[in-house]
XYZ file of C-alpha atoms in Angstrom:
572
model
C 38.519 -12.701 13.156
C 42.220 -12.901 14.211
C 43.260 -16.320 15.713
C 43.847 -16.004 19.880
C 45.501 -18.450 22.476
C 42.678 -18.922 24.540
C 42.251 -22.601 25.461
C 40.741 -22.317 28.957
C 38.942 -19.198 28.160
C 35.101 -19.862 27.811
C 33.510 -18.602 24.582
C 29.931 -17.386 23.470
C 28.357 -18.195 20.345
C 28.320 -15.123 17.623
C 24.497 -14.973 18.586
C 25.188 -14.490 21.922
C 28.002 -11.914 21.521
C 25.888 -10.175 19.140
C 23.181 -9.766 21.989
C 26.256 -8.757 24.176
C 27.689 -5.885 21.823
C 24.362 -4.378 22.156
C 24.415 -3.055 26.096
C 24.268 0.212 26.258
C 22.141 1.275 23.163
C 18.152 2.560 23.437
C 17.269 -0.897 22.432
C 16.559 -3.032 24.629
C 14.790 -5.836 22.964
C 17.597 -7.788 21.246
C 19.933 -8.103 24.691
C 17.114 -8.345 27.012
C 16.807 -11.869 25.815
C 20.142 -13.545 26.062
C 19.603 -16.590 27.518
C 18.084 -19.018 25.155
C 19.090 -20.537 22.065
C 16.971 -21.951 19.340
C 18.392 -25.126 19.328
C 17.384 -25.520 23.098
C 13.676 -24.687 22.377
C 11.397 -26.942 23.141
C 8.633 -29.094 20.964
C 5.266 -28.253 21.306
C 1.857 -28.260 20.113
C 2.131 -31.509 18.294
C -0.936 -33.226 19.097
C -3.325 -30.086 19.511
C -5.774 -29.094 16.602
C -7.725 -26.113 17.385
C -8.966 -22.831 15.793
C -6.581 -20.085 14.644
C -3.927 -18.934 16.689
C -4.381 -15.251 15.811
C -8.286 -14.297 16.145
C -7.168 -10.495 15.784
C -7.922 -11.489 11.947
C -11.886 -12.328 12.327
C -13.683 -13.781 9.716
C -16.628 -12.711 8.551
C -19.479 -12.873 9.996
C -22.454 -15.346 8.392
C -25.938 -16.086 10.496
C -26.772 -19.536 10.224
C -29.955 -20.421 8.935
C -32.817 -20.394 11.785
C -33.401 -23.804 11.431
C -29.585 -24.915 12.508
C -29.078 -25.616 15.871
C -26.121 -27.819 17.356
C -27.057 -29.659 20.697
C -26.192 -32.750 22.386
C -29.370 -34.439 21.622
C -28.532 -33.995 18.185
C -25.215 -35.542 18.257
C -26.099 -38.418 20.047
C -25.762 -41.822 18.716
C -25.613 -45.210 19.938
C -22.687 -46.062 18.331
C -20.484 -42.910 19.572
C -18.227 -42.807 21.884
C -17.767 -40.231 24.171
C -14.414 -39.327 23.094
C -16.237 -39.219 19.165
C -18.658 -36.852 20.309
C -16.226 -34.568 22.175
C -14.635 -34.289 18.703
C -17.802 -33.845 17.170
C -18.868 -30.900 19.181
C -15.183 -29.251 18.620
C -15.747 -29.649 14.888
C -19.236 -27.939 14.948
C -17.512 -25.520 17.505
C -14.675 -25.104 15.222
C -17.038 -24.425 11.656
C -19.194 -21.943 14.159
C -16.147 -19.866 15.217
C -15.188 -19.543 10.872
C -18.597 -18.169 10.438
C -18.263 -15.619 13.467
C -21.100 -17.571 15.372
C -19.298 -16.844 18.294
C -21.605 -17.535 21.831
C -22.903 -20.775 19.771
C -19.122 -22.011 18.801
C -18.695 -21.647 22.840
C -21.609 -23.758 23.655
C -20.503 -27.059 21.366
C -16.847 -25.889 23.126
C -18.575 -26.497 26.225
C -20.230 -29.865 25.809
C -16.810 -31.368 23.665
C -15.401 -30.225 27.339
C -18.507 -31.574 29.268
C -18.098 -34.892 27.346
C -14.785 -35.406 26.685
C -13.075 -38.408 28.399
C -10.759 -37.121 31.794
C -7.694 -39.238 29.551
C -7.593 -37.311 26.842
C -5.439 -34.429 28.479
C -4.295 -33.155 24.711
C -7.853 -32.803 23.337
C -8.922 -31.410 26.715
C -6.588 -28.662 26.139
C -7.531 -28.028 22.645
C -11.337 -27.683 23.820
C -10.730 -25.518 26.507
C -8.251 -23.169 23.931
C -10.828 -23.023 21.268
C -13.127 -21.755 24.125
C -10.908 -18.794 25.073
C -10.337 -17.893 21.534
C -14.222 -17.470 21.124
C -14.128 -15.790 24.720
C -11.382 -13.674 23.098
C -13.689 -12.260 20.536
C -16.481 -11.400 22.745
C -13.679 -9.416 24.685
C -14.456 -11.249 27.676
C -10.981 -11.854 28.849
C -11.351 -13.092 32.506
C -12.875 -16.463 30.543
C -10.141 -16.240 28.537
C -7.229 -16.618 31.155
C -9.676 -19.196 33.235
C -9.783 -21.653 29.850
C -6.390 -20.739 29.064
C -5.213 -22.086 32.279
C -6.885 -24.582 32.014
C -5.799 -26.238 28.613
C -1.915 -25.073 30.021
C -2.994 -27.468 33.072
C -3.242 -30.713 30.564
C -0.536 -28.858 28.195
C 1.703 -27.096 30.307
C 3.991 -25.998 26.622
C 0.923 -25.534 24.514
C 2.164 -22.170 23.289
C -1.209 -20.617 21.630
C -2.918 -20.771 25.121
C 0.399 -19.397 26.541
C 0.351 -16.311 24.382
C -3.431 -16.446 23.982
C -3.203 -16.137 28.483
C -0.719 -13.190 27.961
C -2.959 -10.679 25.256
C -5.559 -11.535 27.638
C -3.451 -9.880 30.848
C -2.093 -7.077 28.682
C -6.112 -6.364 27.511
C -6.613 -6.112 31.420
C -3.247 -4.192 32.438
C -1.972 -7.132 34.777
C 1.696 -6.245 33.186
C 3.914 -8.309 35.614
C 1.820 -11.664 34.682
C 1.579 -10.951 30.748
C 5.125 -10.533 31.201
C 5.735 -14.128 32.804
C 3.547 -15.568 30.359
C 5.056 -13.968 26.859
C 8.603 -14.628 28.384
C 8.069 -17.954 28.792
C 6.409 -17.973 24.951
C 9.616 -16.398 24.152
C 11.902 -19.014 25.335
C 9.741 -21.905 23.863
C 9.806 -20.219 20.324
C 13.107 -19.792 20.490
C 12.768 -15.989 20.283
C 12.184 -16.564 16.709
C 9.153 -14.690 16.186
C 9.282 -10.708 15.432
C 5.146 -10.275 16.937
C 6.040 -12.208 20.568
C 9.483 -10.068 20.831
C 7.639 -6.750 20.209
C 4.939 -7.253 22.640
C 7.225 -8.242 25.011
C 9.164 -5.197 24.603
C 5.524 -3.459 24.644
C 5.161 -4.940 28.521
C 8.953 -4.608 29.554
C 8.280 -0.689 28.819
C 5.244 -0.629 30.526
C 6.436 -2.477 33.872
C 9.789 -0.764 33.729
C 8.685 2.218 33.248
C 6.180 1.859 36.428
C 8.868 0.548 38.530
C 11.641 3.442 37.847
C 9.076 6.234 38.725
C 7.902 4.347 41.721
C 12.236 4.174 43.031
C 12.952 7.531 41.425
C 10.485 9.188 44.000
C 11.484 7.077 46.959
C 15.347 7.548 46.447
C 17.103 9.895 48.033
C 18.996 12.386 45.391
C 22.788 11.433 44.870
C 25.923 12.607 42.252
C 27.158 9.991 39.869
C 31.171 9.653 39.911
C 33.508 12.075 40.317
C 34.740 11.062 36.852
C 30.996 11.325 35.157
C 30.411 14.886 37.000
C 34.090 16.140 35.576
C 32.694 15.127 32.183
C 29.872 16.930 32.398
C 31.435 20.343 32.441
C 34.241 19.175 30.094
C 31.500 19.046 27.513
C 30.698 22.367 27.688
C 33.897 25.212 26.507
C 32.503 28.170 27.728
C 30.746 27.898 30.876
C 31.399 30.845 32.819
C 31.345 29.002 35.956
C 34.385 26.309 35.083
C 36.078 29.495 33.648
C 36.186 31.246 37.503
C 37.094 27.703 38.576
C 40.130 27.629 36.022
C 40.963 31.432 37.311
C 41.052 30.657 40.911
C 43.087 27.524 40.561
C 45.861 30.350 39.774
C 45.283 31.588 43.004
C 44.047 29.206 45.805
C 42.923 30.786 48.970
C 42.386 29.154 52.595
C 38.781 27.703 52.247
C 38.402 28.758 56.002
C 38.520 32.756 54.443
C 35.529 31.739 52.438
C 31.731 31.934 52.348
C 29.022 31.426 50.095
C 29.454 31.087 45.947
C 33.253 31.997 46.565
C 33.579 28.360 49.175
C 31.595 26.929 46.070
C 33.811 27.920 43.329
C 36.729 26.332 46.062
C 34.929 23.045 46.450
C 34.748 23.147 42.262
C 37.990 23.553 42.095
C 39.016 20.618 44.770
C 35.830 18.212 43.268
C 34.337 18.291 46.513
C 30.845 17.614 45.026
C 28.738 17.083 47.957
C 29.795 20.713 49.206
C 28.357 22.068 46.101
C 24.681 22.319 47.134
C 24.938 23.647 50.893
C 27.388 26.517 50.352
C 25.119 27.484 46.943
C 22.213 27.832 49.614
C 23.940 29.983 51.645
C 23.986 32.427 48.650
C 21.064 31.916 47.835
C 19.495 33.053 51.049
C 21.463 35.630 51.660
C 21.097 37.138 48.038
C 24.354 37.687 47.509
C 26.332 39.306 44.709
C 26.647 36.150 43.217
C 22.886 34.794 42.899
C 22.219 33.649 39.286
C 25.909 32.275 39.436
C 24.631 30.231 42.226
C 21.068 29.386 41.218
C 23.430 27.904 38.058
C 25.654 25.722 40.105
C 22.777 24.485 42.312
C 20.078 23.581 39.350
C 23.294 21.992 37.448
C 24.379 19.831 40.798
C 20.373 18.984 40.709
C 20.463 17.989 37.105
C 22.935 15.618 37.813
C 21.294 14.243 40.662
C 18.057 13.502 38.325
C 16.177 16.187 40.727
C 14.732 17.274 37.371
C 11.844 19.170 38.405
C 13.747 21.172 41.212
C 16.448 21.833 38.404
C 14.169 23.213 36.124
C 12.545 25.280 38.761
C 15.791 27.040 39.945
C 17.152 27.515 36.170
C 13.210 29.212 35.767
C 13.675 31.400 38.532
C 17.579 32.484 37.056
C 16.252 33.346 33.820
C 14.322 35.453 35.030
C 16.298 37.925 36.931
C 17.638 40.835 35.952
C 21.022 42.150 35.172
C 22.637 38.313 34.441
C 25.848 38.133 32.577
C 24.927 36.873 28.978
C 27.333 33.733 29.462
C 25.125 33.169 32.279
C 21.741 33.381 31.458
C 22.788 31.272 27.999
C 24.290 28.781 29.898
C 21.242 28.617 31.811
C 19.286 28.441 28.773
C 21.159 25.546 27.328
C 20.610 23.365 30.572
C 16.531 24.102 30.356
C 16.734 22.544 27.216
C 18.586 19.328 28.235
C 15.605 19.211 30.851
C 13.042 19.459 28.663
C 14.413 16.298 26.403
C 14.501 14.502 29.309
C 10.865 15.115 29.814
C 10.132 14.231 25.913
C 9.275 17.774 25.200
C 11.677 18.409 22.193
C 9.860 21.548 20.631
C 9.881 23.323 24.009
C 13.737 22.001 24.104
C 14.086 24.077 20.847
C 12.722 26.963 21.630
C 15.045 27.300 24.399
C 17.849 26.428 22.124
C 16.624 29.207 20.135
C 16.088 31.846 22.749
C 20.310 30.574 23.222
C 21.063 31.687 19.600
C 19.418 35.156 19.893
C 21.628 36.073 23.163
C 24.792 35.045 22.342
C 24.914 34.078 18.382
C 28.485 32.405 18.426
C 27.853 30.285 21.273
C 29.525 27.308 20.589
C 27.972 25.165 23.325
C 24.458 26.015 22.230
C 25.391 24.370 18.874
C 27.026 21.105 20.638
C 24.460 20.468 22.508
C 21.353 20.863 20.069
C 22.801 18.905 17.527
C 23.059 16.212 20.553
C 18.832 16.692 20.752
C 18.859 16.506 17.105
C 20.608 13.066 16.577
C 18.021 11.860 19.627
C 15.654 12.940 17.059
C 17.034 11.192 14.336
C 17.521 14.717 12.622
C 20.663 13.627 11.324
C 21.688 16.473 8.542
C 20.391 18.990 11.607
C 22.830 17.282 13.664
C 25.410 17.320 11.550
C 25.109 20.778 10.882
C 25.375 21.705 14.298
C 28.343 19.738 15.295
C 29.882 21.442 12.444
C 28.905 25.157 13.440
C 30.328 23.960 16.971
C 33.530 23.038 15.719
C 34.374 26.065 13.322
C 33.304 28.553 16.094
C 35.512 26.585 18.191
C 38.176 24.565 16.478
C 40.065 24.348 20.072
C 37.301 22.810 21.666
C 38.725 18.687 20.676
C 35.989 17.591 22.746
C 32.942 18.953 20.179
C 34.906 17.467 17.259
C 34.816 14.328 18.264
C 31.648 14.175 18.983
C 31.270 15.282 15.533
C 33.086 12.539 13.314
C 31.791 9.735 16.147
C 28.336 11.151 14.956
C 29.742 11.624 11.011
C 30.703 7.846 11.473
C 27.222 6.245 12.521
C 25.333 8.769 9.739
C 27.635 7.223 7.512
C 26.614 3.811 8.794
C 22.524 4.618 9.099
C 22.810 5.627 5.355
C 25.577 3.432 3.878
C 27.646 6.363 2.903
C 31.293 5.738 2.408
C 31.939 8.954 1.751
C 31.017 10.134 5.531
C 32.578 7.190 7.010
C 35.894 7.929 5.352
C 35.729 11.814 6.381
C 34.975 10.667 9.723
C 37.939 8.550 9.910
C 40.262 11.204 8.756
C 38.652 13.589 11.321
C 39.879 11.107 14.235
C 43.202 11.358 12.494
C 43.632 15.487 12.033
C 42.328 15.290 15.847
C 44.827 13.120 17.411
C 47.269 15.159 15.080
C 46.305 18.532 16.819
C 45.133 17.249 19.943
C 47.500 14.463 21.144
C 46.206 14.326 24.398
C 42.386 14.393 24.294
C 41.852 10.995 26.134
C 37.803 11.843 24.977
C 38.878 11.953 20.931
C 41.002 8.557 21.686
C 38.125 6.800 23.364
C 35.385 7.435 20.573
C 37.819 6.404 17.403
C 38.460 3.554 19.325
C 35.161 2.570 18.962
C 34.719 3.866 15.914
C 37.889 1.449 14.969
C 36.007 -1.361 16.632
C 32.895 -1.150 14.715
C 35.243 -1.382 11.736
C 36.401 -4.895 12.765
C 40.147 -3.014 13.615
C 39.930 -4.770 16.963
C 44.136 -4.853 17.502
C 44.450 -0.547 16.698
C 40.929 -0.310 18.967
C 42.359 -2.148 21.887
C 45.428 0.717 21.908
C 44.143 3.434 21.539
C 41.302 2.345 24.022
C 44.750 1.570 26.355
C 45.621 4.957 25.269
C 43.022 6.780 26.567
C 42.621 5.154 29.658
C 46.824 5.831 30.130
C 45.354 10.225 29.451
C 42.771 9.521 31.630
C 43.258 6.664 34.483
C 40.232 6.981 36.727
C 37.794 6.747 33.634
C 35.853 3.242 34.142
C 34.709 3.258 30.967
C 37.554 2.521 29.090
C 37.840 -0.668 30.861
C 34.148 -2.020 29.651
C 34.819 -1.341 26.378
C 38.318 -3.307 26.179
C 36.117 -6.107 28.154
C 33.205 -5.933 25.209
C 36.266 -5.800 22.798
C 37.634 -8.862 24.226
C 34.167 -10.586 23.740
C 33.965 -9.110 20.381
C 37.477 -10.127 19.117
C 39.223 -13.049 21.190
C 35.484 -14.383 21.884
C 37.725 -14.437 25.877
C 35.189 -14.610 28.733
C 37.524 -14.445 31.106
C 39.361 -11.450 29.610
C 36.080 -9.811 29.800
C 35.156 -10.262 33.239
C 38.914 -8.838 34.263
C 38.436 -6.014 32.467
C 34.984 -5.317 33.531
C 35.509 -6.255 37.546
C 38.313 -3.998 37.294
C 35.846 -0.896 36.096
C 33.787 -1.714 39.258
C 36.745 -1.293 41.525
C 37.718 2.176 39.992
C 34.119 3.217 40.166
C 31.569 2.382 42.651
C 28.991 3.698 40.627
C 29.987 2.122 37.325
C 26.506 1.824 35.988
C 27.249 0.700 32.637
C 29.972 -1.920 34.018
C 27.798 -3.327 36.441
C 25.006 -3.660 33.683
C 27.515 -5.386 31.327
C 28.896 -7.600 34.099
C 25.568 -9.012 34.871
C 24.503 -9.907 31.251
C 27.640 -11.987 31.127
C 27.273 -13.381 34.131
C 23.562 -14.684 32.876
C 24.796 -16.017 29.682
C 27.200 -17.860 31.961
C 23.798 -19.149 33.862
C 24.638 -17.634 37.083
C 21.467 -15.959 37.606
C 21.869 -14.865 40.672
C 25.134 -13.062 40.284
C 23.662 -11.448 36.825
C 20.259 -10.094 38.921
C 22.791 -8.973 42.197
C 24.904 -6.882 39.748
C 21.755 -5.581 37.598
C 20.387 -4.961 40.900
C 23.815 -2.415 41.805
C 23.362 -1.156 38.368
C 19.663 0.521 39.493
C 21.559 1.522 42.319
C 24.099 3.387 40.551
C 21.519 5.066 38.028
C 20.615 9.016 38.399
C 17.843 9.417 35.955
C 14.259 7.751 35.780
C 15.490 7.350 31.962
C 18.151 5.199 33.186
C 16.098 2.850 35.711
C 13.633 2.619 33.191
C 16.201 0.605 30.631
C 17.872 -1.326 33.759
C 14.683 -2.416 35.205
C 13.232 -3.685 32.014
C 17.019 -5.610 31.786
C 15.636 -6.935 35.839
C 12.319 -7.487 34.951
C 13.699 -9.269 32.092
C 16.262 -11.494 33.954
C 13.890 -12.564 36.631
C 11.004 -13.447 34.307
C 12.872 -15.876 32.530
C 13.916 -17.155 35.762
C 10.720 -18.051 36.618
C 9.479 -19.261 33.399
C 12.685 -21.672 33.450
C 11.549 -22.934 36.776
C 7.863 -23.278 35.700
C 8.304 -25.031 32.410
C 11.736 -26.969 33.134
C 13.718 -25.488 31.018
C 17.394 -24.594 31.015
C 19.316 -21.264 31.304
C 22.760 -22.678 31.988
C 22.952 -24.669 28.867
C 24.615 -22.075 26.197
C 26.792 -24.400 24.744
């Protein structure tokens, strides 16, 4: 790592920048858990014996002989103390539980509790765990969380009732408590161990998926940026509607001469978004010469608006009417398929991609954009293949080629093949060579360039494509992750990444990064208000699904911080 002047700048550990890097992948395990550092975990457990931790692995089963029985009677003694027979009844409890013997184990459970001095808080809490763990294998798991609770009221960090409390609300589908309760077994364990972090990404998945359905239906439909919705068409090179747009711009008329899909193309033209919808209607009603033109714009303006559904039911409806150009009805085709990936329907996706081919063979969109479904599927020689047919059927199309040595690059990285990475490499070069200007071919080397620890050449030609295109947000969150990543500069990073907010309102993946800084920092409350703006700023159910689980996240280990004393602030 090259040596910076940064003397005021505040720095995060490598573990923490690590977790940092990762916004804006699938995964959201790793970075959902920022906060906490081993070496702040707590100690715990020390004093409590009791029965195994995991009872998923059962032993087996033994009947005791008929002539066995374990009661109090039996254990008395003159010479006992209570406290001795509490432990006493735990033992027998304990031996009981090994053999399977699981309503008796809960009975000598019961009188250790029934017994046991009020004093001896530690081997309260072991009694009343040992309990839920035989409750646990009867599947009774409202007894469970009662005797877990209970042993976390004389142990409040006594971890194994903690988690035992949490499988217990996940067996009943309370998601929002299991959540608080593995959290918090999280942050005590240091987020050390792989079985807690998996379940809790099991719950986060669960709840965040409930919660983005529940505010995807409520929410009114809205466009992301200007900048996002330019990028949308830019990734396709033969659209026949961006094509009339590029025609008219060689003509302009007086929008006040206009009506219907020829106001539309106008509004194109001028990025006047919001007009987009309306003035399709109008077409649309009046079945005008331009219908499955229109029908196109308005289920693409939809798509974009996450109005998935309604999209798919106008692009249905296109496809099949008669007499559409072929441009058209492929186009349309494509754009059913996207829809269908977003509903996790990837062979229907296919087919359509299919049905694409058989219209228009040399299509090179079709080709772009199902290798895209086939890296989603991990299909990565597919994918490749596809980028590839893209680019030779269009070599002018800079956009598609990029896309295919970014996607070269990280094959080359899933397999540890050299050979692609280098290709992929030279790829960025020829591009730049040939297309000097392609602020989109710029922007992925650069981060192909970071990944390769060539922080310095990232950071310009990351400057460089934000100079070829200035009103693209995104350029400045990735020279703010870059300045976490190489000069380890808070500061640095929260300039660049404020200043992506003020370009773009609707900076999604700014906001997002903002507020997991913010956390590390331990300003909760700025990290949840600008998690809460990225929600705000998300189009797809997809999207609020991976932010709210980032929420949900944020404000459980709030709580569990407040609940168990423990500290979010200290990073150091």
């Amino acid at each position: 790592m090259a040596a910076t002047s940064k003397s005021n700048a505040p720095q995060l550990s490598k573990w923490q920048l690590a977790i940092i890097l990762g916004i804006g992948t699938t995964a959201s395990l790793g970075f959902a858990y920022w906060y906490y550092k081993k070496k702040h975990s707590k100690k715990f457990d020390k004093n409590c014996e009791d029965v195994y931790e995991n009872s998923e692995t059962k032993p087996k089963k033994r009947e005791l002989s008929n002539d066995i029985t374990y009661t109090k009677k039996e254990t008395s003694n003159t010479s006992e103390t209570p406290y001795s027979k509490a432990k006493a009844f735990k033992d027998k409890g304990n031996k009981l539980f090994k053999e399977g013997q699981f309503d008796k184990a809960i009975e000598c459970y019961t009188s250790a509790i029934d017994v046991c001095p009020a004093d001896r808080g530690e081997d309260l809490a072991t009694f009343y765990q040992n309990r839920a763990a035989a409750y646990e294998n009867l599947k009774n798991f409202e007894a469970v969380i009662n005797d877990t609770s209970k042993a976390l009221e004389y142990n409040k960090s006594y971890l194994k009732a903690l988690y035992r409390r949490a499988k217990a609300y996940e067996e009943l589908g309370d998601w929002q408590k299991c959540l608080e309760d593995i959290t918090a077994v999280c942050m005590f364990d240091g987020f050390r161990t792989e079985s807690y972090l998996k379940m809790t990404d099991k719950v986060m998945k669960e709840l965040s998926k409930k919660e983005a359905k529940e505010t995807f239906s409520q929410r009114e439909p809205k466009l992301p940026s200007k900048h996002f919705v330019r990028h949308y068409f830019i990734s396709f090179s033969e659209d026949p509607i961006m094509k009339s747009v590029e025609e008219y711009k060689k003509d302009m008329k007086n929008p006040a001469e206009l009506s219907g899909f020829r106001l539309v193309i106008h509004h194109l033209a001028e990025e006047n978004f919001d007009e987009i919808i309306p003035n399709c209607n109008v077409e649309i009603d009046r079945r005008g010469p331009d219908l499955p033109e229109a029908y196109l714009v308005r289920a693409t303006f939809k798509l974009l608006q996450g109005q998935i559904q309604d999209s798919l039911a106008d692009l249905t409806t296109l496809y099949a009417l008669e007499s559409v150009d072929v441009k058209v009805r492929v186009n349309c085709l494509i754009k059913i398929g996207t829809l269908k990936v977003q509903l996790e329907k990837m062979d229907e996706a296919l087919q359509h991609f299919n049905k694409a081919i058989e219209l228009d063979l040399n299509n090179a969109d079709i080709y772009l954009h199902r290798g895209q479904v086939y890296l989603l599927m991990e299909r990565f020689n597919d994918c490749l293949k596809d980028m590839e047919k893209s680019c030779s059927l269009n070599p002018n199309f800079p956009s598609a080629r990029a896309q295919k040595c970014y996607i070269q690059y990280r094959c080359g990285i899933q397999f540890n093949d050299e050979n692609q990475k280098s290709a992929a490499l030279k790829g960025f070069e020829e591009i730049e060579k040939n297309f000097p200007n392609c602020s989109e071919s710029l922007f992925l080397y650069a981060q192909v360039l970071s990944e390769c620890g060539e922080y310095q050449k990232a950071e310009t030609y990351f400057k460089r494509a934000g100079e070829l295109d200035a009103k693209d947000p995104n350029v400045y969150v990735h020279l703010g992750i870059l300045a976490l990543q190489w000069k380890e500069d808070v500061n640095l990073a929260i300039e660049y990444l404020n200043k992506a907010i003020s370009m773009d309102e609707k900076c999604q993946f700014g906001y997002e990064t903002l507020g997991s800084i913010e956390i590390q920092k331990g300003n909760l409350q700025r990290g949840l208000e600008l998690f809460q703006k990225a929600v705000d700023a998300a189009h797809t159910e997809t999207e609020l699904a991976h932010l709210y689980s980032l929420l949900l996240a944020a404000k459980a280990q709030a709580k569990a911080a407040e609940r168990f004393g423990l500290d979010l602030g200290n990073l150091v």
